[in-house]
């Protein structure tokens, strides 16, 4: 036993909080040796690990604790003087323990099991449409449920609604701020939401009358204390989920602008979010500059799961179509897959030759393909199960900043700092 | 093993410290395990555009797979030093170039234009700029000729990154979300030549940076309780997870347009919207109907599936469960102010004493729900909804999949012949009664049906 352990034990004995049955009268060092001899081996009454145990008495009840739990319990007596340091130590111990526990279930790698899956054939993916019209970097885009319309936003404050199939612009709004980093299409197709450096999320109803000034009907819904990084309607036009540079996410009632729920837990800017695809689910995932991806319960505002394996900012998160897993894209030039049931990272998508960050990711309809837009102007297509790259798509002349697959999976759209959007199929 | 850097003899002079484009490409292919030269060229061009290597005879920073000569940039000028050089420096640099009578230092057109613009902008401080330029020229003259060649080219490459040729990508542009948290915000280098500039900064970069929140005791205590909850969580083995992911993907691969070509065609490729028209039509395809059988979630996701399931339940007089589930889904999508009223309506319709569409809840969920209704909210019926969903999944959903209605759609079965025949002959009969009434004909028809 460590020297510290000895000191703690003797401190606790004098406190009377527990007593060693045979050796209470002995000086600490001797007692320690004797107690050590009385050790049994088995499951700890506190943490259930099978370890060498100490037979001690807690409030006159005999218990068998492993030395780690004895120390921890002994420290509890020191609660009023608990320092940040001891708490941090406890936290680190728990993290290590958690990692050990999870590692026990890691009996195989996903790509190993996927060896028995048939390899995908050669892919021919081309740009089928190029949407030109933005005067500056395209920062974000979203699809309409009708599978052909999209909304896009750019650095110069312009938000444009296109019929991507015909490449016609249908609506255009100029926001009062620059860097409109977030935009979303309402499920009904009758409105769009957007925001950025104005720290707000505003909803614009789309009028059938092309001449009508959309800006007049603007509705301010969300208010953050820093830039708006992402926004998404839930299953209805009536609620919006937002994430912000102020480190929080929030759920808002569109009609009243009221805050329904806020989500605290990130320790730095939150850059992205995605709602779980299930009809019955009430969860969403967010990624931030603290390298963490958090899964939240929308009802309670609690963080229910957290993943921290990336080495840099997480720019994009997207659920796997079944809702049991999600992918992330990061400045560390990798994309990763995390499974919620295993509660850990299950795959990394990276290559030595990819040294620029991934800005945006999305799955194909079956979840077999993961499309990643990168800061090196390319789009890499990954085989999700096998972990290999299937294709690399060139075309954009500057960073790819946003990428989404269409609602029926027939195409995906990429937006870039080269001022254009491309539809690929 | 790096790339071979050498001095090349050219006409009457030597070109120091260069490497060819091809050599760089070969190195990239080999050391980064790249298969496709196009990829290596693309990556190499980006490295050049960022300013780490540069062509010695071109302002445009790309990499070519040929004998063109490139040089490595000096670490002093690397972008990783967070340079934000001011226009004063650029003015000094361009001015300096015009002072030396060397062909290789002649200004390109865009540089001459830039210089003219700067002269107008800095008209007042031009004397100062001129003096700085002169001083630099004096210092440069003292340097070794070869060294100067190299340094001059590196300096030029630096400015090609920060003041690129019009039409080229400016790789120093930053994502505004990341700007504030530059690793060394105080150490952003502003002047290449050590000149302090009092003009206000032009860069959009300097937003007040958020101090990184340090973890407090409460934060760590929260973390500890979170970790303890995670430790109690029952997790799935990787092998099971892998099987699950694989089987899900396999099931949906037929529906994935990137993997299985949609029938009759992908609208984006064929320019024909027929695929979308068919999906929107009243009759769902067999493939779509098949998806409803994957899970209750899939059936309810598809409006046509939902309708069919509802119809089936109505035929069994047990539609209240699904109607309750749908009503609660709708409740969650309402504006906040509608919620209390709507919640009460749902209670009255499905759960209250003597409710017209009474659903079967276990007493525990019932108690909880009635408690929730005291302060009605969007999630008041969550427990009840979950319970009902499980019930439908295990009971009526399974029966739905076995039902004739579903099977007919799945197998695209036509209506049975006799039924059809009977109906048509009855129509014929009614019509012919109107036309002519001969007893013989009547008996004849009656007999056949």
CSV table of C-alpha atoms in Angstrom, one decimal, chain B:
chain,number,residue,atom,x,y,z
B,1,UNK,CA,14.8,10.5,-48.0
B,2,UNK,CA,13.8,13.9,-49.3
B,3,UNK,CA,13.9,15.5,-52.8
B,4,UNK,CA,17.1,16.2,-54.5
B,5,UNK,CA,17.9,19.9,-54.3
B,6,UNK,CA,20.7,21.1,-56.6
B,7,UNK,CA,22.2,24.0,-58.4
B,8,UNK,CA,21.4,24.0,-62.1
B,9,UNK,CA,23.7,25.5,-64.7
B,10,UNK,CA,21.7,27.6,-67.1
B,11,UNK,CA,23.3,29.7,-69.9
B,12,UNK,CA,25.8,32.0,-68.3
B,13,UNK,CA,24.5,31.7,-64.7
B,14,UNK,CA,23.7,29.1,-62.1
B,15,UNK,CA,20.3,28.5,-60.7
B,16,UNK,CA,20.8,27.7,-57.1
B,17,UNK,CA,18.9,25.4,-54.8
B,18,UNK,CA,16.1,24.0,-57.0
B,19,UNK,CA,14.2,20.9,-57.6
B,20,UNK,CA,11.9,19.9,-60.5
B,21,UNK,CA,8.2,19.5,-60.4
B,22,UNK,CA,8.4,15.9,-61.4
B,23,UNK,CA,10.8,15.1,-58.6
B,24,UNK,CA,8.4,16.6,-56.0
B,25,UNK,CA,5.5,14.6,-57.5
B,26,UNK,CA,7.5,11.4,-57.4
B,27,UNK,CA,8.3,12.0,-53.8
B,28,UNK,CA,4.7,12.6,-52.9
B,29,UNK,CA,3.5,9.5,-54.7
B,30,UNK,CA,6.0,7.4,-53.0
B,31,UNK,CA,6.0,8.8,-49.4
B,32,UNK,CA,2.3,9.4,-49.1
B,33,UNK,CA,1.2,6.2,-50.8
B,34,UNK,CA,-0.7,8.0,-53.5
B,35,UNK,CA,-1.9,5.9,-56.4
B,36,UNK,CA,-3.0,8.6,-58.8
B,37,UNK,CA,-0.6,11.3,-60.1
B,38,UNK,CA,-3.5,13.7,-60.4
B,39,UNK,CA,-4.0,13.5,-56.7
B,40,UNK,CA,-0.3,14.2,-56.1
B,41,UNK,CA,-0.4,17.1,-58.5
B,42,UNK,CA,-3.5,18.5,-56.7
B,43,UNK,CA,-1.9,18.1,-53.2
B,44,UNK,CA,1.4,19.6,-54.4
B,45,UNK,CA,-0.4,22.6,-55.9
B,46,UNK,CA,-2.1,23.2,-52.7
B,47,UNK,CA,1.2,23.1,-50.8
B,48,UNK,CA,2.5,25.6,-53.3
B,49,UNK,CA,-0.6,27.8,-53.0
B,50,UNK,CA,-0.2,27.8,-49.2
B,51,UNK,CA,3.4,29.0,-49.8
B,52,UNK,CA,5.7,26.2,-48.7
B,53,UNK,CA,7.2,25.6,-52.2
B,54,UNK,CA,7.1,27.9,-55.3
B,55,UNK,CA,8.0,28.0,-58.9
B,56,UNK,CA,11.0,30.2,-59.4
B,57,UNK,CA,9.8,31.8,-62.6
B,58,UNK,CA,6.1,32.3,-62.0
B,59,UNK,CA,3.8,34.3,-59.7
B,60,UNK,CA,1.1,31.7,-60.0
B,61,UNK,CA,1.6,29.1,-57.3
B,62,UNK,CA,0.9,25.7,-58.7
B,63,UNK,CA,2.8,22.5,-59.1
B,64,UNK,CA,3.4,21.0,-62.6
B,65,UNK,CA,4.6,17.5,-63.3
B,66,UNK,CA,7.5,18.5,-65.5
B,67,UNK,CA,11.0,20.0,-65.5
B,68,UNK,CA,9.8,23.4,-64.1
B,69,UNK,CA,12.1,24.5,-61.2
B,70,UNK,CA,10.8,25.0,-57.7
B,71,UNK,CA,12.3,26.2,-54.5
B,72,UNK,CA,11.5,25.6,-50.8
B,73,UNK,CA,10.2,28.6,-48.8
B,74,UNK,CA,12.3,29.9,-45.9
B,75,UNK,CA,10.8,29.0,-42.5
B,76,UNK,CA,10.7,32.7,-41.7
B,77,UNK,CA,8.0,33.2,-44.4
B,78,UNK,CA,5.9,30.1,-43.6
B,79,UNK,CA,2.2,30.7,-43.2
B,80,UNK,CA,2.3,28.8,-39.9
B,81,UNK,CA,3.9,31.9,-38.4
B,82,UNK,CA,0.5,33.6,-38.7
B,83,UNK,CA,1.6,36.4,-40.9
B,84,UNK,CA,-0.8,39.3,-41.6
B,85,UNK,CA,1.5,41.7,-43.5
B,86,UNK,CA,0.3,45.3,-43.8
B,87,UNK,CA,0.0,47.2,-47.0
B,88,UNK,CA,2.9,49.5,-45.9
B,89,UNK,CA,5.2,46.5,-46.1
B,90,UNK,CA,3.8,45.6,-49.5
B,91,UNK,CA,4.4,49.1,-50.7
B,92,UNK,CA,8.0,49.0,-49.4
B,93,UNK,CA,8.6,45.7,-51.2
B,94,UNK,CA,7.2,46.9,-54.5
B,95,UNK,CA,9.1,50.1,-54.2
B,96,UNK,CA,12.3,48.3,-53.5
B,97,UNK,CA,11.8,46.2,-56.6
B,98,UNK,CA,11.7,49.2,-58.8
B,99,UNK,CA,14.9,50.5,-57.4
B,100,UNK,CA,17.1,47.7,-58.6
B,101,UNK,CA,17.9,47.4,-62.2
B,102,UNK,CA,17.5,43.7,-62.6
B,103,UNK,CA,15.4,42.0,-65.2
B,104,UNK,CA,14.3,39.3,-62.8
B,105,UNK,CA,12.9,41.9,-60.4
B,106,UNK,CA,10.8,43.7,-63.0
B,107,UNK,CA,7.2,44.2,-61.8
B,108,UNK,CA,4.5,42.1,-63.4
B,109,UNK,CA,1.4,44.0,-64.6
B,110,UNK,CA,-0.7,43.3,-61.6
B,111,UNK,CA,2.1,44.4,-59.3
B,112,UNK,CA,2.5,47.6,-61.2
B,113,UNK,CA,-1.2,48.3,-60.8
B,114,UNK,CA,-0.9,47.5,-57.1
B,115,UNK,CA,2.0,49.9,-56.7
B,116,UNK,CA,0.1,52.7,-58.4
B,117,UNK,CA,-2.9,52.1,-56.1
B,118,UNK,CA,-0.7,52.1,-53.0
B,119,UNK,CA,1.1,55.3,-54.1
B,120,UNK,CA,-2.3,57.0,-54.2
B,121,UNK,CA,-3.4,55.5,-50.8
B,122,UNK,CA,-0.1,56.3,-49.0
B,123,UNK,CA,0.5,59.6,-50.7
B,124,UNK,CA,1.3,61.2,-47.4
B,125,UNK,CA,3.7,58.6,-46.1
B,126,UNK,CA,5.4,57.9,-49.4
B,127,UNK,CA,8.6,59.5,-48.4
B,128,UNK,CA,8.9,57.2,-45.4
B,129,UNK,CA,8.1,54.2,-47.5
B,130,UNK,CA,10.7,55.3,-50.1
B,131,UNK,CA,13.3,55.7,-47.4
B,132,UNK,CA,12.6,52.2,-46.0
B,133,UNK,CA,12.9,50.7,-49.5
B,134,UNK,CA,16.2,52.5,-50.0
B,135,UNK,CA,17.6,51.2,-46.7
B,136,UNK,CA,16.6,47.6,-47.6
B,137,UNK,CA,18.2,47.8,-51.0
B,138,UNK,CA,21.5,49.0,-49.3
B,139,UNK,CA,21.4,46.0,-46.9
B,140,UNK,CA,20.6,43.6,-49.7
B,141,UNK,CA,23.5,44.7,-51.9
B,142,UNK,CA,25.9,43.6,-49.2
B,143,UNK,CA,24.6,40.0,-49.4
B,144,UNK,CA,26.2,37.2,-51.4
B,145,UNK,CA,24.9,37.1,-55.0
B,146,UNK,CA,23.6,33.5,-54.8
B,147,UNK,CA,22.1,34.1,-51.4
B,148,UNK,CA,20.3,37.1,-52.7
B,149,UNK,CA,18.9,35.2,-55.7
B,150,UNK,CA,17.4,32.7,-53.3
B,151,UNK,CA,16.1,35.3,-50.8
B,152,UNK,CA,14.6,37.5,-53.4
B,153,UNK,CA,12.7,34.6,-54.8
B,154,UNK,CA,11.5,33.6,-51.4
B,155,UNK,CA,10.4,37.1,-50.6
B,156,UNK,CA,8.5,37.3,-53.9
B,157,UNK,CA,6.8,33.9,-53.2
B,158,UNK,CA,5.7,35.3,-49.8
B,159,UNK,CA,4.0,38.2,-51.4
B,160,UNK,CA,2.4,35.9,-54.0
B,161,UNK,CA,0.7,34.2,-51.2
B,162,UNK,CA,-0.4,37.3,-49.4
B,163,UNK,CA,-1.1,39.5,-52.4
B,164,UNK,CA,-1.9,36.8,-55.0
B,165,UNK,CA,-2.2,37.2,-58.8
B,166,UNK,CA,-5.8,38.3,-59.6
B,167,UNK,CA,-7.9,35.2,-60.2
B,168,UNK,CA,-5.8,33.0,-58.0
B,169,UNK,CA,-7.2,31.7,-54.7
B,170,UNK,CA,-6.0,33.7,-51.7
B,171,UNK,CA,-5.1,30.9,-49.3
B,172,UNK,CA,-4.6,33.2,-46.4
B,173,UNK,CA,-8.4,33.8,-46.2
B,174,UNK,CA,-9.6,32.4,-42.9
B,175,UNK,CA,-12.8,30.8,-41.7
B,176,UNK,CA,-14.1,33.5,-39.4
B,177,UNK,CA,-15.3,30.9,-36.8
B,178,UNK,CA,-11.7,29.8,-36.2
B,179,UNK,CA,-10.0,33.2,-36.4
B,180,UNK,CA,-10.6,34.2,-32.8
B,181,UNK,CA,-8.9,31.2,-31.4
B,182,UNK,CA,-5.6,31.5,-33.3
B,183,UNK,CA,-3.0,29.7,-31.3
B,184,UNK,CA,-1.0,32.9,-30.6
B,185,UNK,CA,-3.4,35.7,-31.1
B,186,UNK,CA,-0.8,38.2,-29.7
B,187,UNK,CA,1.9,36.8,-31.8
B,188,UNK,CA,0.2,37.5,-35.1
B,189,UNK,CA,3.1,38.8,-37.2
B,190,UNK,CA,2.2,42.1,-38.8
B,191,UNK,CA,5.3,43.5,-40.3
B,192,UNK,CA,7.8,41.6,-42.5
B,193,UNK,CA,10.3,44.4,-42.3
B,194,UNK,CA,9.9,45.4,-38.7
B,195,UNK,CA,7.9,48.5,-39.5
B,196,UNK,CA,5.1,49.5,-37.1
B,197,UNK,CA,2.0,50.7,-38.8
B,198,UNK,CA,-0.4,53.0,-37.1
B,199,UNK,CA,-3.2,52.7,-39.7
B,200,UNK,CA,-6.2,50.7,-38.5
B,201,UNK,CA,-6.1,47.0,-39.3
B,202,UNK,CA,-8.1,45.9,-42.4
B,203,UNK,CA,-8.4,42.3,-41.5
B,204,UNK,CA,-11.8,41.0,-40.5
B,205,UNK,CA,-10.1,38.6,-38.2
B,206,UNK,CA,-9.9,40.5,-35.0
B,207,UNK,CA,-13.1,39.8,-33.2
B,208,UNK,CA,-12.8,40.0,-29.4
B,209,UNK,CA,-11.7,36.5,-28.5
B,210,UNK,CA,-13.6,34.5,-26.0
B,211,UNK,CA,-11.4,33.6,-23.0
B,212,UNK,CA,-11.2,29.8,-22.9
B,213,UNK,CA,-13.5,28.8,-20.0
B,214,UNK,CA,-11.4,27.0,-17.3
B,215,UNK,CA,-13.1,24.1,-15.7
B,216,UNK,CA,-14.6,24.9,-12.3
B,217,UNK,CA,-15.3,22.5,-9.4
B,218,UNK,CA,-18.9,22.3,-10.5
B,219,UNK,CA,-17.9,21.4,-14.0
B,220,UNK,CA,-15.7,18.6,-12.8
B,221,UNK,CA,-18.3,17.3,-10.4
B,222,UNK,CA,-20.8,17.3,-13.2
B,223,UNK,CA,-18.2,15.4,-15.3
B,224,UNK,CA,-17.8,12.9,-12.5
B,225,UNK,CA,-21.5,12.2,-12.2
B,226,UNK,CA,-21.7,11.9,-16.0
B,227,UNK,CA,-18.9,9.4,-16.1
B,228,UNK,CA,-20.5,7.4,-13.4
B,229,UNK,CA,-23.7,7.2,-15.4
B,230,UNK,CA,-21.7,6.1,-18.4
B,231,UNK,CA,-20.1,3.4,-16.4
B,232,UNK,CA,-23.5,2.0,-15.5
B,233,UNK,CA,-24.5,2.0,-19.1
B,234,UNK,CA,-24.9,-1.4,-20.7
B,235,UNK,CA,-23.1,-1.4,-24.0
B,236,UNK,CA,-23.1,-3.7,-27.0
B,237,UNK,CA,-20.2,-5.7,-28.2
B,238,UNK,CA,-18.4,-4.5,-31.3
B,239,UNK,CA,-19.1,-7.7,-33.2
B,240,UNK,CA,-22.8,-7.2,-32.6
B,241,UNK,CA,-22.6,-3.6,-33.6
B,242,UNK,CA,-20.8,-4.4,-36.8
B,243,UNK,CA,-23.3,-7.1,-37.7
B,244,UNK,CA,-26.1,-4.6,-37.1
B,245,UNK,CA,-24.6,-1.8,-39.2
B,246,UNK,CA,-23.9,-4.3,-42.0
B,247,UNK,CA,-27.3,-5.8,-42.1
B,248,UNK,CA,-29.0,-2.3,-42.0
B,249,UNK,CA,-26.8,-1.2,-44.9
B,250,UNK,CA,-27.4,-4.4,-46.9
B,251,UNK,CA,-31.2,-4.1,-46.4
B,252,UNK,CA,-31.2,-0.6,-47.8
B,253,UNK,CA,-28.6,-0.9,-50.6
B,254,UNK,CA,-31.3,-1.6,-53.1
B,255,UNK,CA,-32.9,1.7,-52.2
B,256,UNK,CA,-29.6,3.7,-52.4
B,257,UNK,CA,-29.5,5.5,-55.7
B,258,UNK,CA,-25.7,5.8,-55.5
B,259,UNK,CA,-25.4,2.0,-55.4
B,260,UNK,CA,-28.5,0.7,-57.2
B,261,UNK,CA,-29.6,2.7,-60.2
B,262,UNK,CA,-33.1,4.0,-59.5
B,263,UNK,CA,-35.9,2.7,-61.9
B,264,UNK,CA,-36.4,3.9,-64.5
B,265,UNK,CA,-33.6,6.5,-64.1
B,266,UNK,CA,-31.9,9.0,-61.8
B,267,UNK,CA,-33.5,12.4,-62.7
B,268,UNK,CA,-30.2,14.2,-62.2
B,269,UNK,CA,-28.6,12.0,-64.8
B,270,UNK,CA,-31.3,11.4,-67.3
B,271,UNK,CA,-32.9,14.9,-67.0
B,272,UNK,CA,-36.2,13.1,-66.7
B,273,UNK,CA,-38.4,13.5,-63.6
B,274,UNK,CA,-40.3,10.3,-64.1
B,275,UNK,CA,-38.7,8.7,-61.1
B,276,UNK,CA,-40.1,11.5,-58.9
B,277,UNK,CA,-43.5,11.4,-60.6
B,278,UNK,CA,-43.8,7.7,-59.9
B,279,UNK,CA,-42.9,8.2,-56.2
B,280,UNK,CA,-45.5,10.9,-55.8
B,281,UNK,CA,-48.2,8.9,-57.5
B,282,UNK,CA,-51.0,7.3,-55.5
B,283,UNK,CA,-49.9,3.7,-56.1
B,284,UNK,CA,-46.7,2.9,-54.1
B,285,UNK,CA,-44.3,0.6,-55.9
B,286,UNK,CA,-43.6,-2.9,-54.7
B,287,UNK,CA,-40.1,-1.9,-53.6
B,288,UNK,CA,-41.5,0.9,-51.5
B,289,UNK,CA,-44.1,-1.4,-50.0
B,290,UNK,CA,-41.4,-3.8,-49.1
B,291,UNK,CA,-39.6,-1.1,-47.1
B,292,UNK,CA,-42.7,-0.9,-44.8
B,293,UNK,CA,-41.9,-4.4,-43.7
B,294,UNK,CA,-38.4,-3.6,-42.5
B,295,UNK,CA,-39.6,-1.9,-39.3
B,296,UNK,CA,-42.6,-0.1,-37.8
B,297,UNK,CA,-40.5,3.1,-38.0
B,298,UNK,CA,-40.1,2.7,-41.8
B,299,UNK,CA,-43.8,2.1,-42.3
B,300,UNK,CA,-44.8,5.2,-40.3
B,301,UNK,CA,-42.1,7.3,-42.0
B,302,UNK,CA,-43.8,6.8,-45.4
B,303,UNK,CA,-47.2,8.7,-45.5
B,304,UNK,CA,-48.6,5.9,-47.8
B,305,UNK,CA,-47.4,3.3,-45.3
B,306,UNK,CA,-49.0,5.2,-42.5
B,307,UNK,CA,-52.3,5.4,-44.4
B,308,UNK,CA,-52.3,1.7,-45.2
B,309,UNK,CA,-51.6,0.7,-41.6
B,310,UNK,CA,-54.3,3.0,-40.4
B,311,UNK,CA,-56.8,1.6,-42.9
B,312,UNK,CA,-55.9,-1.9,-41.8
B,313,UNK,CA,-56.4,-1.0,-38.1
B,314,UNK,CA,-59.7,0.6,-38.9
B,315,UNK,CA,-60.9,-2.6,-40.6
B,316,UNK,CA,-60.1,-4.3,-37.3
B,317,UNK,CA,-61.7,-1.5,-35.3
B,318,UNK,CA,-58.4,-1.0,-33.4
B,319,UNK,CA,-57.2,2.2,-34.9
B,320,UNK,CA,-57.1,4.2,-31.6
B,321,UNK,CA,-53.6,3.2,-30.8
B,322,UNK,CA,-52.2,4.5,-34.0
B,323,UNK,CA,-54.4,7.6,-33.9
B,324,UNK,CA,-53.1,8.3,-30.4
B,325,UNK,CA,-49.5,7.9,-31.5
B,326,UNK,CA,-50.1,10.3,-34.5
B,327,UNK,CA,-51.9,12.8,-32.3
B,328,UNK,CA,-48.9,12.9,-29.9
B,329,UNK,CA,-46.5,13.3,-32.8
B,330,UNK,CA,-48.6,16.2,-34.1
B,331,UNK,CA,-48.7,17.7,-30.6
B,332,UNK,CA,-44.9,17.9,-30.5
B,333,UNK,CA,-45.0,19.9,-33.8
B,334,UNK,CA,-47.4,22.5,-32.6
B,335,UNK,CA,-46.5,26.1,-31.7
B,336,UNK,CA,-46.0,26.4,-27.9
B,337,UNK,CA,-49.2,28.3,-27.3
B,338,UNK,CA,-51.4,25.6,-28.8
B,339,UNK,CA,-49.9,22.9,-26.7
B,340,UNK,CA,-51.9,23.0,-23.5
B,341,UNK,CA,-55.2,23.0,-25.3
B,342,UNK,CA,-54.2,20.3,-27.7
B,343,UNK,CA,-52.9,18.1,-24.9
B,344,UNK,CA,-56.2,18.3,-23.1
B,345,UNK,CA,-58.0,17.4,-26.2
B,346,UNK,CA,-55.8,14.3,-26.6
B,347,UNK,CA,-56.5,13.3,-23.0
B,348,UNK,CA,-60.2,13.7,-23.5
B,349,UNK,CA,-60.2,11.7,-26.7
B,350,UNK,CA,-58.0,8.8,-25.7
B,351,UNK,CA,-57.4,8.6,-22.0
B,352,UNK,CA,-60.1,10.2,-19.9
B,353,UNK,CA,-62.9,8.2,-18.3
B,354,UNK,CA,-65.3,7.2,-21.0
B,355,UNK,CA,-63.0,8.4,-23.8
B,356,UNK,CA,-64.4,7.8,-27.3
B,357,UNK,CA,-61.1,6.2,-28.5
B,358,UNK,CA,-59.9,4.7,-25.3
B,359,UNK,CA,-56.4,3.3,-25.4
B,360,UNK,CA,-55.0,0.6,-23.2
B,361,UNK,CA,-52.3,1.9,-20.9
B,362,UNK,CA,-50.6,0.2,-18.0
B,363,UNK,CA,-51.5,1.8,-14.7
B,364,UNK,CA,-48.0,3.2,-14.2
B,365,UNK,CA,-47.9,5.1,-17.5
B,366,UNK,CA,-51.5,6.2,-16.9
B,367,UNK,CA,-50.6,7.7,-13.5
B,368,UNK,CA,-47.5,9.4,-14.8
B,369,UNK,CA,-49.5,10.9,-17.8
B,370,UNK,CA,-52.3,12.2,-15.7
B,371,UNK,CA,-49.7,13.8,-13.4
B,372,UNK,CA,-48.0,15.4,-16.4
B,373,UNK,CA,-51.4,16.8,-17.6
B,374,UNK,CA,-51.5,19.0,-14.6
B,375,UNK,CA,-48.9,21.1,-16.3
B,376,UNK,CA,-49.3,20.1,-19.9
B,377,UNK,CA,-46.3,20.3,-22.2
B,378,UNK,CA,-45.1,18.8,-25.5
B,379,UNK,CA,-43.7,15.8,-23.8
B,380,UNK,CA,-46.6,15.1,-21.5
B,381,UNK,CA,-47.5,11.9,-23.3
B,382,UNK,CA,-43.9,10.6,-24.0
B,383,UNK,CA,-44.2,7.5,-21.7
B,384,UNK,CA,-47.7,6.7,-23.0
B,385,UNK,CA,-46.5,7.1,-26.6
B,386,UNK,CA,-43.5,4.9,-26.0
B,387,UNK,CA,-45.7,2.2,-24.5
B,388,UNK,CA,-48.3,2.3,-27.3
B,389,UNK,CA,-45.5,2.2,-29.9
B,390,UNK,CA,-44.1,-1.0,-28.3
B,391,UNK,CA,-47.6,-2.4,-28.3
B,392,UNK,CA,-48.3,-1.7,-31.9
B,393,UNK,CA,-44.8,-3.1,-32.9
B,394,UNK,CA,-45.4,-6.4,-31.2
B,395,UNK,CA,-49.0,-6.9,-32.0
B,396,UNK,CA,-50.9,-5.0,-34.7
B,397,UNK,CA,-47.8,-4.3,-36.9
B,398,UNK,CA,-47.0,-7.9,-37.3
B,399,UNK,CA,-50.6,-8.7,-38.2
B,400,UNK,CA,-50.6,-5.9,-40.7
B,401,UNK,CA,-47.7,-7.4,-42.5
B,402,UNK,CA,-49.5,-10.7,-42.7
B,403,UNK,CA,-52.7,-9.1,-43.8
B,404,UNK,CA,-54.2,-9.5,-47.3
B,405,UNK,CA,-54.2,-5.8,-47.9
B,406,UNK,CA,-50.4,-5.5,-47.3
B,407,UNK,CA,-49.6,-8.8,-49.1
B,408,UNK,CA,-51.6,-7.7,-52.1
B,409,UNK,CA,-49.6,-4.5,-52.4
B,410,UNK,CA,-46.3,-6.2,-51.8
B,411,UNK,CA,-46.9,-8.9,-54.4
B,412,UNK,CA,-48.8,-6.4,-56.7
B,413,UNK,CA,-51.6,-8.9,-56.8
B,414,UNK,CA,-54.5,-8.1,-59.1
B,415,UNK,CA,-58.0,-8.5,-57.7
B,416,UNK,CA,-59.4,-12.0,-58.0
B,417,UNK,CA,-60.9,-12.8,-61.6
B,418,UNK,CA,-64.4,-14.0,-60.5
B,419,UNK,CA,-65.1,-10.8,-58.5
B,420,UNK,CA,-64.1,-8.7,-61.5
B,421,UNK,CA,-66.1,-10.8,-63.9
B,422,UNK,CA,-69.2,-10.6,-61.7
B,423,UNK,CA,-69.0,-6.9,-61.4
B,424,UNK,CA,-68.6,-6.3,-65.1
B,425,UNK,CA,-71.4,-8.6,-66.0
B,426,UNK,CA,-73.7,-6.9,-63.5
B,427,UNK,CA,-72.9,-3.5,-65.2
B,428,UNK,CA,-73.7,-5.0,-68.5
B,429,UNK,CA,-77.0,-6.3,-67.2
B,430,UNK,CA,-78.1,-3.0,-65.8
B,431,UNK,CA,-77.2,-1.2,-69.0
B,432,UNK,CA,-78.9,-3.7,-71.2
B,433,UNK,CA,-82.1,-3.6,-69.0
B,434,UNK,CA,-82.4,0.0,-70.0
B,435,UNK,CA,-81.9,-0.8,-73.7
B,436,UNK,CA,-84.2,-3.7,-74.3
B,437,UNK,CA,-86.3,-5.8,-72.1
B,438,UNK,CA,-86.7,-9.3,-73.6
B,439,UNK,CA,-87.4,-12.0,-71.2
B,440,UNK,CA,-85.2,-14.4,-73.0
B,441,UNK,CA,-82.2,-12.2,-72.7
B,442,UNK,CA,-82.9,-11.6,-69.0
B,443,UNK,CA,-83.1,-15.2,-68.2
B,444,UNK,CA,-79.9,-15.9,-70.1
B,445,UNK,CA,-78.0,-13.3,-68.2
B,446,UNK,CA,-79.4,-14.3,-64.9
B,447,UNK,CA,-78.2,-17.8,-65.5
B,448,UNK,CA,-74.7,-16.9,-66.4
B,449,UNK,CA,-74.2,-14.9,-63.1
